[in-house]
mmCIF file with all atom_site columns, C-alpha atoms in Angstrom:
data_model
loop_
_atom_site.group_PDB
_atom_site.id
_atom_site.type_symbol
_atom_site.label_atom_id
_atom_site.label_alt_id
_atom_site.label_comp_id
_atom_site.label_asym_id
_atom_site.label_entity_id
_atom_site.label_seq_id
_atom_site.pdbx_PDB_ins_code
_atom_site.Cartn_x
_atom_site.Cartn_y
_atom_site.Cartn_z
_atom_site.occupancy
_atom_site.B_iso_or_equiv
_atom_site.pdbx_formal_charge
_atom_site.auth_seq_id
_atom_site.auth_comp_id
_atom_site.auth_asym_id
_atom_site.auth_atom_id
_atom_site.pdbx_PDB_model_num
ATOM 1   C CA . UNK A 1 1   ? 80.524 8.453  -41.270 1.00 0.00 ? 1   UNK A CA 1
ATOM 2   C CA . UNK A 1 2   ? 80.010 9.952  -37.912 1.00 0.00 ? 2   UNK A CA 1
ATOM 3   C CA . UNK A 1 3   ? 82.380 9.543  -35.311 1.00 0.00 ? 3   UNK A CA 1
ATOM 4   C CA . UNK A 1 4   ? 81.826 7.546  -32.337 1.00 0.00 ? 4   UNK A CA 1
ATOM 5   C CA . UNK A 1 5   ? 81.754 8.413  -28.924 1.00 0.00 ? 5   UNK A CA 1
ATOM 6   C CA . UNK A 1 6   ? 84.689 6.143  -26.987 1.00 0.00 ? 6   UNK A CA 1
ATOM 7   C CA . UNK A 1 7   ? 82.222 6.056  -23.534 1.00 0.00 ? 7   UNK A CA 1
ATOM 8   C CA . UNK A 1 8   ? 78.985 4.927  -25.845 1.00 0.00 ? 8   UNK A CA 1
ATOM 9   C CA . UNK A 1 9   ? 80.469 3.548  -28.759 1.00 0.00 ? 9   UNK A CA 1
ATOM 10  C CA . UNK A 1 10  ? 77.091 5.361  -30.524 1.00 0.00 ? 10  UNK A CA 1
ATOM 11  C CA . UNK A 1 11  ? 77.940 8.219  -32.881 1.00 0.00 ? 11  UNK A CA 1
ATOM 12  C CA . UNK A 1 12  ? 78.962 11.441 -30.918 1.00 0.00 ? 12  UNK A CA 1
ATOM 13  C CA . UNK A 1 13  ? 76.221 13.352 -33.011 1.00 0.00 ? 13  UNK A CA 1
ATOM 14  C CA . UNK A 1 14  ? 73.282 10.910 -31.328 1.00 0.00 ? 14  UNK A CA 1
ATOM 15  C CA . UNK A 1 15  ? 74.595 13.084 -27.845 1.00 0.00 ? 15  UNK A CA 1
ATOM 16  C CA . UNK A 1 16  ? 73.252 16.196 -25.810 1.00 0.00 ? 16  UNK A CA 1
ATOM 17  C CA . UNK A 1 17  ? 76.242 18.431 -26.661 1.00 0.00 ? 17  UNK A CA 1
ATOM 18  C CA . UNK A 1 18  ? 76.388 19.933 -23.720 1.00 0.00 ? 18  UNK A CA 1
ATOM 19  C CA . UNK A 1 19  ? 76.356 16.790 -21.830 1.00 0.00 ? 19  UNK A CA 1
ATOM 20  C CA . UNK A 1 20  ? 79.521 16.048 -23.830 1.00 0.00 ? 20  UNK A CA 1
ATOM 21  C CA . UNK A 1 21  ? 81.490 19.215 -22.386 1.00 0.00 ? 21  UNK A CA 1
ATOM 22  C CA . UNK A 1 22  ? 80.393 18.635 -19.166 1.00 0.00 ? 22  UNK A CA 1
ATOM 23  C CA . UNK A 1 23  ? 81.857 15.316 -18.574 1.00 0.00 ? 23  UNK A CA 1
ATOM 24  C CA . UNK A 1 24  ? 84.993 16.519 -20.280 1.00 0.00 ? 24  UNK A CA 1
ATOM 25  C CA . UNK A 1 25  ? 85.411 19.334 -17.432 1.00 0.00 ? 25  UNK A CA 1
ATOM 26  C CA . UNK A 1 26  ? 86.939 18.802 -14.266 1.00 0.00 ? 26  UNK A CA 1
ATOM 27  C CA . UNK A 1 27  ? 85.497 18.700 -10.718 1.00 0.00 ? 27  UNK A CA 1
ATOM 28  C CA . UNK A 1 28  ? 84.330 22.327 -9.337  1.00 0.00 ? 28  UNK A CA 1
ATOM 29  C CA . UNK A 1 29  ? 83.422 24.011 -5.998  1.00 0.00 ? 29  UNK A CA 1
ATOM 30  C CA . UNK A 1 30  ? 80.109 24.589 -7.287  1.00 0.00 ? 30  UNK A CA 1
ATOM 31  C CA . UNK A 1 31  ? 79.876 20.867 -7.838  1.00 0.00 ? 31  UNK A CA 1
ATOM 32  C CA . UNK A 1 32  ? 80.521 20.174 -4.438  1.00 0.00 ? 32  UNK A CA 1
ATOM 33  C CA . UNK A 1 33  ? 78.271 22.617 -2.903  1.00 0.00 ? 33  UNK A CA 1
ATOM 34  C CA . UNK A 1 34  ? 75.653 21.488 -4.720  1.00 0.00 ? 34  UNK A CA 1
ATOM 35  C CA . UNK A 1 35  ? 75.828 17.982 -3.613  1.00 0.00 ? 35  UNK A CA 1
ATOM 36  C CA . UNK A 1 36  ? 75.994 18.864 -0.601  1.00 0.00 ? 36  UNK A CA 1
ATOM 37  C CA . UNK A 1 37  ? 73.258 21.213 -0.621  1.00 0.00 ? 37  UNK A CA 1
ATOM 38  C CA . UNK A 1 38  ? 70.916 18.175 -2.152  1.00 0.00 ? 38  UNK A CA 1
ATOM 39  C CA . UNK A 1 39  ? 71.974 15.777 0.462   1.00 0.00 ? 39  UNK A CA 1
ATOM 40  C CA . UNK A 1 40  ? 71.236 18.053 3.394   1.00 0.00 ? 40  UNK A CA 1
ATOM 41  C CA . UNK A 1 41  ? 67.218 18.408 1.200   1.00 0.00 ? 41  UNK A CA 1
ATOM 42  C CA . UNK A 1 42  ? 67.149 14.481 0.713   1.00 0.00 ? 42  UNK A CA 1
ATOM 43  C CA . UNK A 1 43  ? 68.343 13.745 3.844   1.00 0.00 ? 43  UNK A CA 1
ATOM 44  C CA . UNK A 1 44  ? 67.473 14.980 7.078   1.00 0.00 ? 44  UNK A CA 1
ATOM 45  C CA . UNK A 1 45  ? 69.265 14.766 10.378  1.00 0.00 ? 45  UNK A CA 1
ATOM 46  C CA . UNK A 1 46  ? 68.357 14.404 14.024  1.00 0.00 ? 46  UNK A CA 1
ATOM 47  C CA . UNK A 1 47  ? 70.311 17.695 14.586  1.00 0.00 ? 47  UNK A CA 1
ATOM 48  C CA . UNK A 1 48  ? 67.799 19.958 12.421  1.00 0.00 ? 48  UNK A CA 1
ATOM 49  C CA . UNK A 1 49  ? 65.583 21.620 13.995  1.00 0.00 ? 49  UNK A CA 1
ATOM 50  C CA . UNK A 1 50  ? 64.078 23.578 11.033  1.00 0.00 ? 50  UNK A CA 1
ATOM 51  C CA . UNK A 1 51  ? 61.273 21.489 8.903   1.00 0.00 ? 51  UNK A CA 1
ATOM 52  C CA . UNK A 1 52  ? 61.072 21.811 5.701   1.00 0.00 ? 52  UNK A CA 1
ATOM 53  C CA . UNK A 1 53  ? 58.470 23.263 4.001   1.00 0.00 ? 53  UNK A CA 1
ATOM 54  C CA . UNK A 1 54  ? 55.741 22.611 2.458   1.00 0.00 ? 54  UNK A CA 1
ATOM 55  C CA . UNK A 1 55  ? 54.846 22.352 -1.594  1.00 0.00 ? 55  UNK A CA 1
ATOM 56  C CA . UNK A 1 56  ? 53.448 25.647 -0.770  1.00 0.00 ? 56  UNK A CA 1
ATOM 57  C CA . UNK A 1 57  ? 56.255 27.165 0.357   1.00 0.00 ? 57  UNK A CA 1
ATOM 58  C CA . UNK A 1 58  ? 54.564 27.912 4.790   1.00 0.00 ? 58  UNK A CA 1
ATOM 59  C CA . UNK A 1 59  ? 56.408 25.876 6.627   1.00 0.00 ? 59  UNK A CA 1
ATOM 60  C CA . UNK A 1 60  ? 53.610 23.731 9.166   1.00 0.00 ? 60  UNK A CA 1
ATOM 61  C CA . UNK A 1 61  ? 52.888 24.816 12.656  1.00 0.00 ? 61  UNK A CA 1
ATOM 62  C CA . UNK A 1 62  ? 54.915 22.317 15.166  1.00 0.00 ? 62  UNK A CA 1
ATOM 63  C CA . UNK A 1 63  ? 54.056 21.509 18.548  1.00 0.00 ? 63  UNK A CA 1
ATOM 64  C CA . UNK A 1 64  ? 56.949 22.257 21.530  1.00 0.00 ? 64  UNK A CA 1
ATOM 65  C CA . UNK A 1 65  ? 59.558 19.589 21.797  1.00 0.00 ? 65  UNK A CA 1
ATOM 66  C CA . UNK A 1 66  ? 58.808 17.205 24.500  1.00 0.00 ? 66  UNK A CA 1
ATOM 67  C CA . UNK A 1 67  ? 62.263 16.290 26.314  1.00 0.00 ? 67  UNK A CA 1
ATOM 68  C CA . UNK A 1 68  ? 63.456 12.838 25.823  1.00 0.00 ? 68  UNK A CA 1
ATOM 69  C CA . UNK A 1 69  ? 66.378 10.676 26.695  1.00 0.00 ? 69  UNK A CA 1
ATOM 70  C CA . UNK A 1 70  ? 68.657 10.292 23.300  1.00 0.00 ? 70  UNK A CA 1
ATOM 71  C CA . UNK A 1 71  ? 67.357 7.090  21.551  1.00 0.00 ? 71  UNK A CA 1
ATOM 72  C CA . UNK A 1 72  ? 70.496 6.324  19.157  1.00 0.00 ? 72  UNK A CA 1
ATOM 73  C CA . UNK A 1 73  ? 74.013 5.515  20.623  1.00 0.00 ? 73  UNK A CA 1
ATOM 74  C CA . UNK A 1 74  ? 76.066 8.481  20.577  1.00 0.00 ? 74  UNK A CA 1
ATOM 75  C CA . UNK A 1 75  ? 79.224 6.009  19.841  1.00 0.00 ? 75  UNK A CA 1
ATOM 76  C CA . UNK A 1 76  ? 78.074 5.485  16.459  1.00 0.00 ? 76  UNK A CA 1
ATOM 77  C CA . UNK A 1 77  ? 78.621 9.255  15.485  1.00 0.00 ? 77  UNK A CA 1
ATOM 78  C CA . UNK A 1 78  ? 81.906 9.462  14.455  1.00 0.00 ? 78  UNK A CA 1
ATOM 79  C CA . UNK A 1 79  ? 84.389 12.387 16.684  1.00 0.00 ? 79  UNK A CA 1
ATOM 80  C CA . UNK A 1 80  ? 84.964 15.316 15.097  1.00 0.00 ? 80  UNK A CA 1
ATOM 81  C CA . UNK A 1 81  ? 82.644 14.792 12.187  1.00 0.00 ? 81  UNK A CA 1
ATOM 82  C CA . UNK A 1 82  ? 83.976 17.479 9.183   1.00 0.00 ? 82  UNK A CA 1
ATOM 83  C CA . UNK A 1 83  ? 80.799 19.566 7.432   1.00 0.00 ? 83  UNK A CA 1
ATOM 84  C CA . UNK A 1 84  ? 79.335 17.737 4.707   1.00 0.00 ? 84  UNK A CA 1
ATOM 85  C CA . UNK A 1 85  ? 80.862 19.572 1.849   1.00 0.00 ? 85  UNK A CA 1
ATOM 86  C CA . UNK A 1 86  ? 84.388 19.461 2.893   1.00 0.00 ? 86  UNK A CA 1
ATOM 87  C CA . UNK A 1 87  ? 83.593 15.607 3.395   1.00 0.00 ? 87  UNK A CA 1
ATOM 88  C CA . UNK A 1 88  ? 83.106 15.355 -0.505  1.00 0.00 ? 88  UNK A CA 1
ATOM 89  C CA . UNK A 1 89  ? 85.619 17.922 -1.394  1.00 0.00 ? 89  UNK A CA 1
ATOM 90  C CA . UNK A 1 90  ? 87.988 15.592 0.225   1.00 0.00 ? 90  UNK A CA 1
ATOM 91  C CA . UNK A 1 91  ? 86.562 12.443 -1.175  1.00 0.00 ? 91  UNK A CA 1
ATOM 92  C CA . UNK A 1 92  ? 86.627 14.133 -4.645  1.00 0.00 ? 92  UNK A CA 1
ATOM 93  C CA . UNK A 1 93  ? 90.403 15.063 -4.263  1.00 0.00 ? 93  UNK A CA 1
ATOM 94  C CA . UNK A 1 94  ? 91.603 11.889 -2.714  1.00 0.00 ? 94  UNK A CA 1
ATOM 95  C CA . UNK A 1 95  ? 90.057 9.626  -5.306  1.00 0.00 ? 95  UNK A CA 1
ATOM 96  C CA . UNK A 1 96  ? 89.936 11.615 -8.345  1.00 0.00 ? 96  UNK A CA 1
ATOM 97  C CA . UNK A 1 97  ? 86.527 11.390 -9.303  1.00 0.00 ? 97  UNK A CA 1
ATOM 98  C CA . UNK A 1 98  ? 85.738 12.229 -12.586 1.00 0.00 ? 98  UNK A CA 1
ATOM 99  C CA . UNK A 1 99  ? 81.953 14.486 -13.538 1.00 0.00 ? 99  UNK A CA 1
ATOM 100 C CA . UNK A 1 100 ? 80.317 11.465 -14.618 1.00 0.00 ? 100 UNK A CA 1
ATOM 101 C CA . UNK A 1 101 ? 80.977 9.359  -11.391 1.00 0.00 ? 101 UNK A CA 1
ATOM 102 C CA . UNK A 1 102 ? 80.151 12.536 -9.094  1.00 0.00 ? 102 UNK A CA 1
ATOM 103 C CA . UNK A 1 103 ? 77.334 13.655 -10.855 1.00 0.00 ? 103 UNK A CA 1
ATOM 104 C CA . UNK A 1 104 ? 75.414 10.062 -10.954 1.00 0.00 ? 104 UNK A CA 1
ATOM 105 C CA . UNK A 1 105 ? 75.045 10.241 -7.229  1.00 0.00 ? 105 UNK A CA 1
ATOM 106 C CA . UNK A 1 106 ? 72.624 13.101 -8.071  1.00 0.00 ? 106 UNK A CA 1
ATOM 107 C CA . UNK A 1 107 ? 70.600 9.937  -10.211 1.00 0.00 ? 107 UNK A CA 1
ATOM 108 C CA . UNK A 1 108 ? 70.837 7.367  -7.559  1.00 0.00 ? 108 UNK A CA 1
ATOM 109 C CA . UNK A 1 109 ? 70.290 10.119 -4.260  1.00 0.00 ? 109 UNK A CA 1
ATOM 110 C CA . UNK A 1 110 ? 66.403 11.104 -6.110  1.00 0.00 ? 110 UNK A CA 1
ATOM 111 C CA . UNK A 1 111 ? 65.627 7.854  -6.868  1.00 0.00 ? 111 UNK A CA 1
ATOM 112 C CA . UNK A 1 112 ? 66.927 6.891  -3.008  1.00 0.00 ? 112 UNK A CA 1
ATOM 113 C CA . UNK A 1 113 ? 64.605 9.650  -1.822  1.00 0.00 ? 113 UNK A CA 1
ATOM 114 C CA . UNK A 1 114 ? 61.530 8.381  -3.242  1.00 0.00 ? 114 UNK A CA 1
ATOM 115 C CA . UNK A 1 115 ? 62.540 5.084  -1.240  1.00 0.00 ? 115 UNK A CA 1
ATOM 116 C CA . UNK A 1 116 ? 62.871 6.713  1.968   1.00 0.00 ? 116 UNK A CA 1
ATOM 117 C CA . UNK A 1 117 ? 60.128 7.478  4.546   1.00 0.00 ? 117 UNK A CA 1
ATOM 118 C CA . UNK A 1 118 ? 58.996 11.061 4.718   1.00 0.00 ? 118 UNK A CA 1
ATOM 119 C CA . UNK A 1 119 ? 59.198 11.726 8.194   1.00 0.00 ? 119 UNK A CA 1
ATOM 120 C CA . UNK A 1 120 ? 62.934 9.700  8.630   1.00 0.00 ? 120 UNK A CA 1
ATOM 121 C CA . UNK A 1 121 ? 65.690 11.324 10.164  1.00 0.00 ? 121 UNK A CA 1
ATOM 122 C CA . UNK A 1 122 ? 69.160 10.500 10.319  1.00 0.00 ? 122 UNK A CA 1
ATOM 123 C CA . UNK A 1 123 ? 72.144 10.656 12.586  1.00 0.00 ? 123 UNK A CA 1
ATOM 124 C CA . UNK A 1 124 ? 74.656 13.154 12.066  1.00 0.00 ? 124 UNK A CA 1
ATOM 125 C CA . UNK A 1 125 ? 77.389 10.965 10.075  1.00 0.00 ? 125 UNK A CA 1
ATOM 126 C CA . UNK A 1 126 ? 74.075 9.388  7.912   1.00 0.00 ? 126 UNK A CA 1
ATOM 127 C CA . UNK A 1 127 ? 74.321 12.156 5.137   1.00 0.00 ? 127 UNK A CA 1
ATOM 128 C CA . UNK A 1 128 ? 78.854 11.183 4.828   1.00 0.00 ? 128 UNK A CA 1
ATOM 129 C CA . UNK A 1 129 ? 77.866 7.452  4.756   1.00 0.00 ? 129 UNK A CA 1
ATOM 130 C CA . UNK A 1 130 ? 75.155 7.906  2.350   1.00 0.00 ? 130 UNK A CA 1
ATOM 131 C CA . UNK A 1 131 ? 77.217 9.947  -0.319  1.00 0.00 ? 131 UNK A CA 1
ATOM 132 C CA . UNK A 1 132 ? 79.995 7.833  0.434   1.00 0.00 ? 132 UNK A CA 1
ATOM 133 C CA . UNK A 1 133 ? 77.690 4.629  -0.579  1.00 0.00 ? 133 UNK A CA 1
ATOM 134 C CA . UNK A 1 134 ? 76.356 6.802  -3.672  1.00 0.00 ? 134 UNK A CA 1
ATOM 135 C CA . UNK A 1 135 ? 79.575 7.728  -5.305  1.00 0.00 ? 135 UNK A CA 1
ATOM 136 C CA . UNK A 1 136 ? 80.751 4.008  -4.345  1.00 0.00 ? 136 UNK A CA 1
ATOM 137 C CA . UNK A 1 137 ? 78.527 2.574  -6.101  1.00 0.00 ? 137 UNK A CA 1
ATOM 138 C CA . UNK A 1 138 ? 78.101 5.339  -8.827  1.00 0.00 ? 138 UNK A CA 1
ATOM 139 C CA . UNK A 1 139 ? 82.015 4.908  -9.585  1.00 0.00 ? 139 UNK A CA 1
ATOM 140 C CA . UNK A 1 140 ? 81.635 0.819  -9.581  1.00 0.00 ? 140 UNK A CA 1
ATOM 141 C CA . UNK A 1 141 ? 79.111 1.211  -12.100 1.00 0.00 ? 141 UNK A CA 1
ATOM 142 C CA . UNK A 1 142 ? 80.531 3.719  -14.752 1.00 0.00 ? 142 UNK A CA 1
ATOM 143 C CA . UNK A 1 143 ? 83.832 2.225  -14.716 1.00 0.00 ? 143 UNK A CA 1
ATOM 144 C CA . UNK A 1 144 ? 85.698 -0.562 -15.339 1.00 0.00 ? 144 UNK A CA 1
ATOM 145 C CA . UNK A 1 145 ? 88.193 0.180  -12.943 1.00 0.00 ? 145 UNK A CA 1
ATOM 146 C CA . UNK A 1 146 ? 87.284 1.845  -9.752  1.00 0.00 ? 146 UNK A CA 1
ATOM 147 C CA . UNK A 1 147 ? 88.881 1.834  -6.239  1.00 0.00 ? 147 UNK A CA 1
ATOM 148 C CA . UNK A 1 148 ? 88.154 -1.021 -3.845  1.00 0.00 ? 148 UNK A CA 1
ATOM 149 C CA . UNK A 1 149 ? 86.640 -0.368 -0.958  1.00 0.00 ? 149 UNK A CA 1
ATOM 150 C CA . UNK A 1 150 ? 89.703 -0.309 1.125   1.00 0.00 ? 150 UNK A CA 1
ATOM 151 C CA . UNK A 1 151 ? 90.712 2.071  -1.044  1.00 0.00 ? 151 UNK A CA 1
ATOM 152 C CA . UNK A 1 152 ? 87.417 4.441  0.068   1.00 0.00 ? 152 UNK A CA 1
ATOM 153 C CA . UNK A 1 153 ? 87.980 3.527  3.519   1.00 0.00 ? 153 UNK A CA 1
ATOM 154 C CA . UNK A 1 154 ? 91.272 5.581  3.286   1.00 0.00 ? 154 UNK A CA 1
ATOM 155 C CA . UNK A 1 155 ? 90.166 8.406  1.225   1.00 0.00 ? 155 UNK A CA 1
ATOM 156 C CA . UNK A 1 156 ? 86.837 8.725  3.914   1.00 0.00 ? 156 UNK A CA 1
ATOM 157 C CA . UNK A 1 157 ? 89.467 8.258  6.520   1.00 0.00 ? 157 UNK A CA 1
ATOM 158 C CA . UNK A 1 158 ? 86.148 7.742  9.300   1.00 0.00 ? 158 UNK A CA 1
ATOM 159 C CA . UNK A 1 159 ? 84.346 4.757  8.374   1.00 0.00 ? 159 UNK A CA 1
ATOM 160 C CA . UNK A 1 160 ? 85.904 1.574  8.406   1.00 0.00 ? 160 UNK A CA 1
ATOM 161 C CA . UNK A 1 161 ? 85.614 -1.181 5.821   1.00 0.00 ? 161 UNK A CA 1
ATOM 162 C CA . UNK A 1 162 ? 83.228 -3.232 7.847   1.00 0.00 ? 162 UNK A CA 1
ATOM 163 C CA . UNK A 1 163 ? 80.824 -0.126 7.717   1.00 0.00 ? 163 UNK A CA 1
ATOM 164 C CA . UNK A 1 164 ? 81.684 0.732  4.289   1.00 0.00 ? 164 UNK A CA 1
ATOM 165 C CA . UNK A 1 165 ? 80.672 -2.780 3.115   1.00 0.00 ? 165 UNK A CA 1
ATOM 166 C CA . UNK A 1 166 ? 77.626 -2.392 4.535   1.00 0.00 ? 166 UNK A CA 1
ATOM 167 C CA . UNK A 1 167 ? 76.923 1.288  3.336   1.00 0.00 ? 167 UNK A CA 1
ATOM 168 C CA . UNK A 1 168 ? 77.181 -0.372 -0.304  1.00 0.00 ? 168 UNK A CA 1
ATOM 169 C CA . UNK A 1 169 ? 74.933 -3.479 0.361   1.00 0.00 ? 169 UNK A CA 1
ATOM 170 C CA . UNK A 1 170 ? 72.268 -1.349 1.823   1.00 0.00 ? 170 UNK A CA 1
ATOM 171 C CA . UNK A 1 171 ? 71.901 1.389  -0.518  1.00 0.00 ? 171 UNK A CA 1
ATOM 172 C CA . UNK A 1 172 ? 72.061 -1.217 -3.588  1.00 0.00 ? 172 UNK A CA 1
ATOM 173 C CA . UNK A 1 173 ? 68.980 -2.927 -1.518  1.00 0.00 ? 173 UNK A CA 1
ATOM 174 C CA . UNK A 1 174 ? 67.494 0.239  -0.952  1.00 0.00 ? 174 UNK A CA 1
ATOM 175 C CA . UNK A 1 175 ? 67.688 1.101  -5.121  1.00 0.00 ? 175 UNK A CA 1
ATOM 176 C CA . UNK A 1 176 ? 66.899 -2.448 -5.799  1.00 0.00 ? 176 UNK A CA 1
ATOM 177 C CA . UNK A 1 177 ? 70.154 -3.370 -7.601  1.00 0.00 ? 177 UNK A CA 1
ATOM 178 C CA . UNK A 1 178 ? 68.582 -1.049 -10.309 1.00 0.00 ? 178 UNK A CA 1
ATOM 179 C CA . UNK A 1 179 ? 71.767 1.260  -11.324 1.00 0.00 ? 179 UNK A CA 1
ATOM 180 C CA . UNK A 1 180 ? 70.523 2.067  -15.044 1.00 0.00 ? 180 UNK A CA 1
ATOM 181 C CA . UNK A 1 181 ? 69.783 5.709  -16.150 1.00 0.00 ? 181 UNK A CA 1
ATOM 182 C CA . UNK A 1 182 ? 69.976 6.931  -19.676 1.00 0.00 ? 182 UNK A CA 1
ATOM 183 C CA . UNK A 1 183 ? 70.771 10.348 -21.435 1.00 0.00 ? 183 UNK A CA 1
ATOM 184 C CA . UNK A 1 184 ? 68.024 11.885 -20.744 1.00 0.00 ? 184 UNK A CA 1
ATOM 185 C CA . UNK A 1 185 ? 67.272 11.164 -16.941 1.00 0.00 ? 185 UNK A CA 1
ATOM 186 C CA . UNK A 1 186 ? 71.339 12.252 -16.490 1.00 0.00 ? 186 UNK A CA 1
ATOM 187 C CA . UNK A 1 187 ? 70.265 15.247 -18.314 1.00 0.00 ? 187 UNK A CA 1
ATOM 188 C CA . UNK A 1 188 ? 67.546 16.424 -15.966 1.00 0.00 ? 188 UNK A CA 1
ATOM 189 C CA . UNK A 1 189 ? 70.039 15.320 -12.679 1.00 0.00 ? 189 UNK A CA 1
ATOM 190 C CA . UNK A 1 190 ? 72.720 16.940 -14.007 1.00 0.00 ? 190 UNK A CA 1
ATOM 191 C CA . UNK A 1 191 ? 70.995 20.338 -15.835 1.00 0.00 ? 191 UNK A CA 1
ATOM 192 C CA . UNK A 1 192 ? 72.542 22.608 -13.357 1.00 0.00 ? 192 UNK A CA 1
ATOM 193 C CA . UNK A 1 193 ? 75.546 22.072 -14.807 1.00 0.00 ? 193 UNK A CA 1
ATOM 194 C CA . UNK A 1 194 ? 75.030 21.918 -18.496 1.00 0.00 ? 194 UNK A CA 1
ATOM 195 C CA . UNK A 1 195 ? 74.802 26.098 -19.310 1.00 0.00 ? 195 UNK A CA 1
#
């Protein structure tokens, strides 16, 4: 009889293989960097001022910016925001995440930029409280025991648990309470990482 996986509970042989090693592996740098790299493609921030380009590669011609008065309150952007990737280096260290949990943000972030409108941009703090929200909610549905939100309020150490709340309430509206994914769709999200 074939021995079953303890995550599953299906036989280990039913498995990718390689997705088996790679949630048995710790966190690495070039985990980090990656998410990071695919938040700063999913989403964009009032602060870039290169587009993106096109499917064929030519980035459009844009017209001159016209000078305007700052439409978002500049309180809301946290002092001394840290870059991205040290943002879930940190998180990663201070809660530690496990692959599984850090790599399903990669799931719920494509899915969450097929919600979003094309031409939306952000604040600078919106990529932190979105990956913060992701891996939230990514670790409260993998595990049966994950940190509280107080607890991620602490390890983000710049939101507070009044935002935090709402980070998680919003993106679980955004994906529609839909937090499902099988093998395969982990597969594709997480392929990078399966060599």
């Amino acid at each position: 009889m074939s021995r079953r996986n303890p995550l599953s509970l299906i036989p280990t042989a039913l498995h990718n293989p390689q997705l088996i090693r790679l949630i048995q592996k710790p966190v690495t740098g070039h985990m980090v960097f990656y998410l990071a790299r695919q938040m700063s493609n999913i989403i964009p921030v009032a602060e870039d001022s290169s587009p993106a380009p096109t499917a064929s590669g030519t980035v459009p011609p844009t017209p001159p910016r016209t000078p305007h008065k700052a439409t978002f309150d500049q309180s809301l952007v946290p002092p001394g925001l840290m870059p991205l990737e040290e943002f879930i280096a940190r998180l990663v260290q201070k809660s530690r995440v496990q692959v599984p949990t850090l790599l399903t943000t990669l799931v719920y972030l494509q899915r969450l930029q097929t919600k979003l409108p094309k031409m939306a941009k952000g604040l600078p703090c919106t990529r932190h409280r979105v990956f913060l929200a992701t891996l939230i909610v990514a670790a409260k549905y993998l595990n049966d025991s994950s940190p509280k939100n107080m607890h991620w309020e602490n390890f983000a150490d710049i939101f507070d648990l009044a935002e935090i709340n709402l980070m998680e309430k919003q993106l679980l509206f955004l994906l529609d309470y839909d937090l499902r994914f099988d093998e395969p769709e982990a597969c594709r999200h997480f392929e990078p990482f399966m060599s």
